């Protein structure tokens, strides 16, 4: 689409992405860690246990449903999957409010992982990529602002709900908010632009999925994104536990720092989206990953209040660009024709890292009595991601095929 004149459909697609990511990622993914210390105290669970829900869910969901979800989106469009995913996530978060045992914990997290795959970043990335070309980075950045806004608000909302009605009712209300906010817009959005608005786009050569998965670029992108996402998730999912139980911050102080991280991610998404439309996406990706690596180092100086707030700002900026740059890089390397299936595969390995990173950091904390080893492991993971991205080409040279896709 032309960047200087957006259609009503493009505005609706961007708004749909904003609201669904606000709910499924902002409220759910960044809201649930606020309750981890409550579960540790009430159920006597370890840090590894309360951070293991994502791992348990995504180990099953990713390998079994990741490629299938991408295939479904490429074949039938993202809308129906988005609607089912929104409902699953909302109802599962409400279910966590009534859980009494570990098996219930894992069942609801399985539903959350499945709903996240169906209604979260994957369908929104494809939807936006279908509607935008020259302004794709800007549109993706605006849609991904929903994560920052949702993640910034949810700690304060959750803290207030917990004070007024307890953590169980707080989760019930948050699950309802997810459905009410995200479902209506996804119901009415169009999956593809009209033919008359597609004339401005340059036709892409047909690309086979087999040629993509045989390319070195695919594996470098998968490894790079997997490592950085694992590091980011490892920090964000353990941050409340670290601040509340280890550093003895009050619930209000911890909520403020978590909110600052997600508030800063708004700056990161806007800034990195703007940069991605103007500079080589590989270089923007390297900048994001370097910021993530450097910000985690500041956690070693967490006894200094200034350091923790500088960490929150820098980590938030890196966090804001991290998830958003992956589909932009994938679209540049492989095009949008097979993007659903390509991102289905990449998000599968990213999801495993997103689940494994937090439990690794939590388990090292349980074993050593300190997060020092866990943070070191996450920094190493992030640096490996930087190296993989540095080896990527600027653009894919030729993956076209006459056999179609």
Coordinates of C-alpha atoms in Angstrom, one line a residue:
X1 CA 0.0 0.0 0.0
X2 CA 1.0 3.6 -0.5
X3 CA 2.4 5.0 2.7
X4 CA 1.1 8.5 2.1
X5 CA -2.6 7.6 1.9
X6 CA -3.9 4.9 4.0
X7 CA -7.3 3.2 3.4
X8 CA -10.0 2.6 5.9
X9 CA -9.2 -1.1 5.7
X10 CA -5.6 -0.4 6.7
X11 CA -6.7 1.6 9.7
X12 CA -9.0 -1.2 10.8
X13 CA -6.3 -3.8 10.4
X14 CA -3.9 -1.8 12.4
X15 CA -6.5 -1.2 15.1
X16 CA -7.3 -5.0 15.1
X17 CA -3.6 -5.8 15.6
X18 CA -3.3 -3.2 18.4
X19 CA -6.3 -4.5 20.4
X20 CA -5.5 -8.2 20.0
X21 CA -1.9 -7.7 20.9
X22 CA -3.0 -5.4 23.8
X23 CA -5.1 -8.3 25.2
X24 CA -3.3 -11.5 24.3
X25 CA 0.3 -10.4 24.8
X26 CA 0.0 -7.2 26.9
X27 CA -2.6 -8.3 29.4
X28 CA -2.0 -12.1 29.4
X29 CA 1.7 -12.6 28.8
X30 CA 3.0 -9.6 30.8
X31 CA 0.1 -9.6 33.3
X32 CA 0.4 -13.2 34.6
X33 CA 3.9 -12.8 36.0
X34 CA 2.4 -10.3 38.4
X35 CA 0.7 -13.2 40.2
X36 CA 3.7 -15.5 40.4
X37 CA 4.8 -14.5 43.8
X38 CA 1.2 -15.0 45.1
X39 CA 1.3 -18.6 43.8
X40 CA 4.7 -19.2 45.4
X41 CA 3.3 -18.1 48.8
X42 CA -0.2 -19.7 48.6
X43 CA 0.7 -23.1 47.0
X44 CA 4.4 -23.4 48.1
X45 CA 5.5 -23.7 44.5
X46 CA 9.1 -23.0 43.4
X47 CA 10.1 -20.3 41.0
X48 CA 10.8 -22.9 38.4
X49 CA 7.3 -24.3 38.9
X50 CA 5.5 -21.0 38.5
X51 CA 7.5 -20.1 35.4
X52 CA 7.0 -23.6 33.8
X53 CA 3.5 -23.1 32.5
X54 CA 4.6 -21.6 29.2
X55 CA 7.2 -24.4 28.7
X56 CA 4.6 -27.1 29.4
X57 CA 2.1 -25.6 27.0
X58 CA 4.4 -24.6 24.2
X59 CA 6.4 -27.9 24.1
X60 CA 3.1 -29.5 23.1
X61 CA 1.5 -26.7 21.2
X62 CA 4.4 -25.4 19.2
X63 CA 5.6 -28.6 17.5
X64 CA 2.0 -29.9 16.9
X65 CA 0.2 -26.7 15.9
X66 CA 2.8 -24.1 14.9
X67 CA 3.1 -25.1 11.2
X68 CA -0.5 -26.1 11.0
X69 CA -1.6 -22.7 12.2
X70 CA 0.6 -21.0 9.6
X71 CA -0.7 -23.3 6.8
X72 CA -4.3 -22.5 7.9
X73 CA -3.6 -18.8 7.8
X74 CA -2.0 -19.0 4.3
X75 CA -4.9 -21.1 3.0
X76 CA -7.9 -19.6 4.7
X77 CA -6.8 -16.3 6.3
X78 CA -6.1 -15.3 9.9
X79 CA -9.5 -14.1 11.1
X80 CA -11.1 -17.4 12.2
X81 CA -8.0 -18.5 14.1
X82 CA -7.8 -15.1 15.8
X83 CA -11.3 -15.3 17.1
X84 CA -10.8 -18.8 18.5
X85 CA -7.5 -17.8 20.0
X86 CA -8.9 -14.7 21.8
X87 CA -11.6 -16.8 23.4
X88 CA -9.2 -19.6 24.5
X89 CA -6.8 -17.1 26.1
X90 CA -9.6 -15.2 27.9
X91 CA -11.3 -18.2 29.3
X92 CA -8.0 -19.9 30.3
X93 CA -6.9 -16.8 32.2
X94 CA -10.3 -16.8 34.0
X95 CA -9.6 -20.5 34.7
X96 CA -6.4 -19.7 36.5
X97 CA -8.4 -17.7 38.9
X98 CA -10.2 -20.9 40.1
X99 CA -7.3 -23.4 40.0
X100 CA -6.5 -25.5 43.0
X101 CA -3.8 -27.9 41.8
X102 CA -0.9 -28.3 39.4
X103 CA -2.8 -30.3 36.8
X104 CA -5.3 -27.4 36.5
X105 CA -2.4 -25.0 36.2
X106 CA -0.9 -26.9 33.3
X107 CA -4.2 -27.5 31.5
X108 CA -5.0 -23.7 31.5
X109 CA -1.5 -22.9 30.4
X110 CA -1.9 -25.4 27.5
X111 CA -5.0 -23.5 26.4
X112 CA -3.2 -20.2 26.8
X113 CA -0.3 -21.4 24.6
X114 CA -2.8 -22.7 22.0
X115 CA -4.8 -19.4 22.1
X116 CA -1.5 -17.4 21.8
X117 CA -0.5 -19.4 18.7
X118 CA -4.0 -18.9 17.1
X119 CA -4.8 -15.3 18.1
X120 CA -1.5 -13.6 19.0
X121 CA 1.5 -12.3 17.0
X122 CA 1.3 -14.9 14.1
X123 CA -2.0 -14.0 12.6
X124 CA -1.5 -10.3 13.2
X125 CA 1.9 -10.3 11.5
X126 CA 0.4 -12.0 8.4
X127 CA -2.7 -9.7 8.4
X128 CA -0.6 -6.5 8.6
X129 CA 1.9 -7.8 6.0
X130 CA -0.9 -8.5 3.6
X131 CA -2.3 -5.0 3.9
X132 CA 0.9 -3.0 3.9
X133 CA 4.1 -2.9 1.9
X134 CA 6.1 0.4 2.0
X135 CA 4.8 1.4 5.4
X136 CA 4.9 -2.1 6.9
X137 CA 7.4 -1.3 9.6
X138 CA 5.4 1.7 10.8
X139 CA 2.1 -0.3 10.8
X140 CA 3.7 -3.2 12.6
X141 CA 5.1 -0.8 15.2
X142 CA 1.8 0.9 15.8
X143 CA 0.0 -2.5 16.2
X144 CA 2.7 -3.7 18.5
X145 CA 2.1 -0.6 20.7
X146 CA -0.8 -2.6 22.0
X147 CA 1.6 -4.9 23.8
X148 CA 3.3 -1.9 25.5
X149 CA 0.1 -0.2 26.5
X150 CA -1.4 -3.4 27.8
X151 CA 1.7 -4.4 29.6
X152 CA 2.1 -0.9 31.1
X153 CA -1.4 -0.8 32.4
X154 CA -1.9 -4.4 33.6
X155 CA 0.4 -4.3 36.7
X156 CA -1.5 -1.4 38.1
X157 CA -4.9 -2.9 37.2
X158 CA -3.9 -6.3 38.7
X159 CA -2.6 -4.7 41.8
X160 CA -5.8 -2.7 42.3
X161 CA -8.0 -5.7 41.6
X162 CA -5.9 -7.9 44.0
X163 CA -6.3 -5.3 46.8
X164 CA -10.0 -5.0 46.2
X165 CA -11.0 -8.6 45.6
X166 CA -8.0 -10.9 45.8
X167 CA -5.8 -12.5 43.1
X168 CA -8.4 -15.0 42.0
X169 CA -11.1 -12.4 41.1
X170 CA -8.4 -10.3 39.6
X171 CA -7.6 -13.0 37.1
X172 CA -11.3 -13.6 36.4
X173 CA -11.7 -9.9 35.5
X174 CA -8.6 -9.8 33.4
X175 CA -9.7 -12.8 31.4
X176 CA -13.0 -11.1 30.7
X177 CA -11.3 -7.9 29.6
X178 CA -9.2 -9.8 27.1
X179 CA -12.3 -11.1 25.3
X180 CA -14.3 -7.9 25.5
X181 CA -11.4 -5.8 24.1
X182 CA -10.1 -8.0 21.4
X183 CA -13.0 -10.1 20.0
X184 CA -15.3 -7.4 18.4
X185 CA -12.7 -5.8 16.1
X186 CA -11.3 -9.2 15.0
X187 CA -14.9 -10.2 14.1
X188 CA -15.3 -7.4 11.6
X189 CA -11.8 -7.1 10.1
X190 CA -11.3 -8.0 6.4
X191 CA -8.5 -10.5 5.8
X192 CA -7.3 -9.3 2.5
X193 CA -7.4 -5.9 0.7
X194 CA -9.7 -5.4 -2.3
X195 CA -8.2 -6.0 -5.7
X196 CA -8.4 -2.4 -6.6
X197 CA -6.2 -1.4 -3.7
X198 CA -3.6 -4.1 -4.5
X199 CA -2.5 -2.6 -7.8
X200 CA 0.1 -0.5 -6.1
X201 CA 1.9 -3.5 -4.8
X202 CA 4.8 -5.1 -6.8
X203 CA 3.9 -8.7 -7.5
X204 CA 6.2 -11.1 -5.6
X205 CA 7.8 -14.1 -7.3
X206 CA 6.4 -17.4 -6.2
X207 CA 8.5 -19.0 -3.5
X208 CA 8.3 -22.6 -2.3
X209 CA 8.4 -23.3 1.4
X210 CA 11.0 -26.1 0.7
X211 CA 13.4 -23.6 -0.8
X212 CA 13.0 -21.4 2.3
X213 CA 13.7 -24.1 4.8
X214 CA 16.8 -25.2 2.8
X215 CA 18.3 -21.7 3.0
X216 CA 20.9 -20.7 5.5
X217 CA 19.0 -17.5 6.2
X218 CA 16.0 -19.3 7.6
X219 CA 18.1 -21.1 10.2
X220 CA 20.1 -18.0 11.1
X221 CA 16.8 -16.0 11.6
X222 CA 15.3 -18.8 13.6
X223 CA 18.4 -19.2 15.9
X224 CA 18.8 -15.4 16.3
X225 CA 15.2 -14.7 17.1
X226 CA 15.0 -17.8 19.4
X227 CA 18.0 -16.8 21.5
X228 CA 16.9 -13.2 21.9
X229 CA 13.3 -14.0 22.6
X230 CA 14.5 -16.6 25.2
X231 CA 16.6 -13.9 26.9
X232 CA 13.8 -11.3 26.9
X233 CA 11.2 -13.7 28.2
X234 CA 13.7 -15.1 30.9
X235 CA 14.0 -11.6 32.3
X236 CA 10.5 -10.4 32.0
X237 CA 8.9 -13.5 33.4
X238 CA 11.2 -13.5 36.4
X239 CA 11.3 -9.8 37.0
X240 CA 8.4 -9.6 39.5
X241 CA 9.8 -12.6 41.5
X242 CA 13.2 -10.9 41.5
X243 CA 11.9 -7.5 42.6
X244 CA 9.3 -8.7 45.2
X245 CA 10.9 -11.8 46.8
X246 CA 14.6 -11.2 46.3
X247 CA 15.0 -7.4 46.4
X248 CA 12.0 -6.9 48.8
X249 CA 10.3 -4.2 46.7
X250 CA 6.7 -3.5 47.7
X251 CA 3.9 -4.5 45.3
X252 CA 3.5 -0.9 44.3
X253 CA 7.2 -0.4 43.5
X254 CA 7.4 -3.7 41.6
X255 CA 4.3 -2.7 39.6
X256 CA 5.8 0.7 38.8
X257 CA 9.1 -0.8 37.5
X258 CA 7.2 -3.4 35.4
X259 CA 5.0 -0.7 34.0
X260 CA 8.1 1.4 33.2
X261 CA 9.5 -1.5 31.2
X262 CA 6.4 -1.8 29.1
X263 CA 5.9 1.9 28.8
X264 CA 9.5 2.2 27.4
X265 CA 8.6 -0.6 25.0
X266 CA 6.2 1.8 23.3
X267 CA 9.2 4.1 22.5
X268 CA 11.1 1.0 21.3
X269 CA 8.3 -0.1 19.0
X270 CA 7.8 3.3 17.4
X271 CA 11.5 4.0 17.1
X272 CA 12.4 0.6 15.7
X273 CA 9.5 0.6 13.3
X274 CA 10.5 4.0 12.0
X275 CA 14.1 2.8 11.7
X276 CA 13.1 -0.4 9.9
X277 CA 11.3 1.6 7.2
X278 CA 14.5 3.7 6.6
X279 CA 17.5 1.5 7.2
X280 CA 18.5 -2.1 6.6
X281 CA 16.4 -4.3 8.8
X282 CA 19.3 -6.5 9.7
X283 CA 21.1 -3.5 11.2
X284 CA 18.0 -2.5 13.2
X285 CA 17.7 -6.1 14.4
X286 CA 21.3 -6.0 15.6
X287 CA 20.7 -2.7 17.4
X288 CA 17.7 -4.2 19.2
X289 CA 19.6 -7.3 20.3
X290 CA 22.6 -5.3 21.5
X291 CA 20.3 -3.2 23.6
X292 CA 18.7 -6.3 25.2
X293 CA 22.1 -7.8 26.0
X294 CA 23.5 -4.6 27.5
X295 CA 20.4 -3.9 29.6
X296 CA 20.5 -7.2 31.4
X297 CA 23.9 -6.4 32.6
X298 CA 22.4 -3.6 34.7
X299 CA 20.5 -6.1 36.8
X300 CA 23.8 -6.9 38.5
X301 CA 23.7 -3.4 40.0
X302 CA 20.1 -3.8 41.1
X303 CA 20.9 -2.6 44.6
X304 CA 21.3 0.9 43.2
X305 CA 17.9 2.4 42.5
X306 CA 19.1 4.4 39.5
X307 CA 20.5 1.3 37.8
X308 CA 17.1 -0.6 38.1
X309 CA 15.3 2.3 36.5
X310 CA 17.9 2.7 33.7
X311 CA 17.5 -1.1 33.1
X312 CA 13.8 -0.7 32.9
X313 CA 14.0 2.0 30.2
X314 CA 16.7 0.3 28.1
X315 CA 15.2 -3.2 28.4
X316 CA 11.8 -1.8 27.6
X317 CA 13.2 -0.2 24.4
X318 CA 14.8 -3.5 23.4
X319 CA 11.7 -5.5 24.3
X320 CA 9.6 -3.2 22.2
X321 CA 11.6 -3.8 19.0
X322 CA 12.4 -7.5 19.6
X323 CA 9.2 -9.2 18.7
X324 CA 8.3 -6.7 16.0
X325 CA 11.5 -6.9 14.0
X326 CA 11.2 -10.7 13.4
X327 CA 8.3 -10.7 11.0
X328 CA 9.7 -7.6 9.2
X329 CA 13.0 -9.4 8.6
X330 CA 11.2 -12.5 7.5
X331 CA 9.0 -10.6 5.0
X332 CA 12.1 -9.0 3.6
X333 CA 14.0 -12.3 3.3
X334 CA 11.2 -14.5 2.1
X335 CA 8.2 -12.3 1.0
X336 CA 4.6 -12.5 2.3
X337 CA 3.4 -15.4 0.1
X338 CA 4.6 -18.1 2.5
X339 CA 4.9 -15.9 5.5
X340 CA 2.2 -17.7 7.5
X341 CA 4.0 -21.0 7.3
X342 CA 7.5 -19.5 7.7
X343 CA 6.5 -17.5 10.8
X344 CA 4.6 -20.5 12.1
X345 CA 7.9 -22.4 12.1
X346 CA 9.9 -19.5 13.5
X347 CA 7.4 -18.7 16.2
X348 CA 7.3 -22.4 17.2
X349 CA 11.0 -22.3 18.1
X350 CA 10.7 -18.8 19.5
X351 CA 7.8 -20.0 21.7
X352 CA 10.0 -22.9 23.0
X353 CA 12.7 -20.4 23.9
X354 CA 10.2 -18.0 25.3
X355 CA 9.1 -20.8 27.6
X356 CA 12.5 -22.3 28.4
X357 CA 14.3 -19.0 29.2
X358 CA 12.2 -18.2 32.2
X359 CA 12.2 -21.7 33.7
X360 CA 16.0 -21.9 33.2
X361 CA 16.6 -18.6 35.0
X362 CA 14.1 -19.6 37.7
X363 CA 15.7 -23.1 38.2
X364 CA 19.2 -21.6 38.5
X365 CA 17.8 -19.2 41.2
X366 CA 16.2 -22.1 43.1
X367 CA 19.5 -24.0 42.9
X368 CA 22.0 -21.2 43.7
X369 CA 19.9 -18.9 45.8
X370 CA 20.7 -16.0 43.4
X371 CA 19.7 -14.8 40.0
X372 CA 23.3 -14.1 39.1
X373 CA 23.8 -17.4 37.2
X374 CA 20.4 -17.1 35.5
X375 CA 21.1 -13.6 34.3
X376 CA 24.5 -14.6 33.0
X377 CA 23.0 -17.5 31.0
X378 CA 20.4 -15.1 29.5
X379 CA 23.1 -12.6 28.5
X380 CA 25.0 -15.5 26.7
X381 CA 21.8 -16.5 25.0
X382 CA 21.3 -12.9 23.8
X383 CA 24.8 -12.6 22.5
X384 CA 24.5 -15.8 20.5
X385 CA 21.4 -14.2 18.9
X386 CA 23.4 -11.2 17.9
X387 CA 26.0 -13.3 16.2
X388 CA 23.4 -15.2 14.2
X389 CA 21.7 -12.0 13.0
X390 CA 25.1 -10.6 12.1
X391 CA 25.5 -13.5 9.7
X392 CA 22.2 -12.9 7.9
X393 CA 22.2 -11.3 4.4
X394 CA 20.6 -8.0 4.0
X395 CA 18.0 -9.5 1.6
X396 CA 17.4 -12.9 0.3
X397 CA 18.9 -13.2 -3.2
X398 CA 16.7 -15.7 -4.9
X399 CA 14.2 -18.2 -3.5
X400 CA 11.8 -18.1 -6.4
X401 CA 10.6 -21.2 -8.1
X402 CA 8.5 -22.1 -11.0
X403 CA 6.7 -24.8 -9.1
X404 CA 4.7 -22.4 -6.9
X405 CA 4.1 -22.9 -3.3

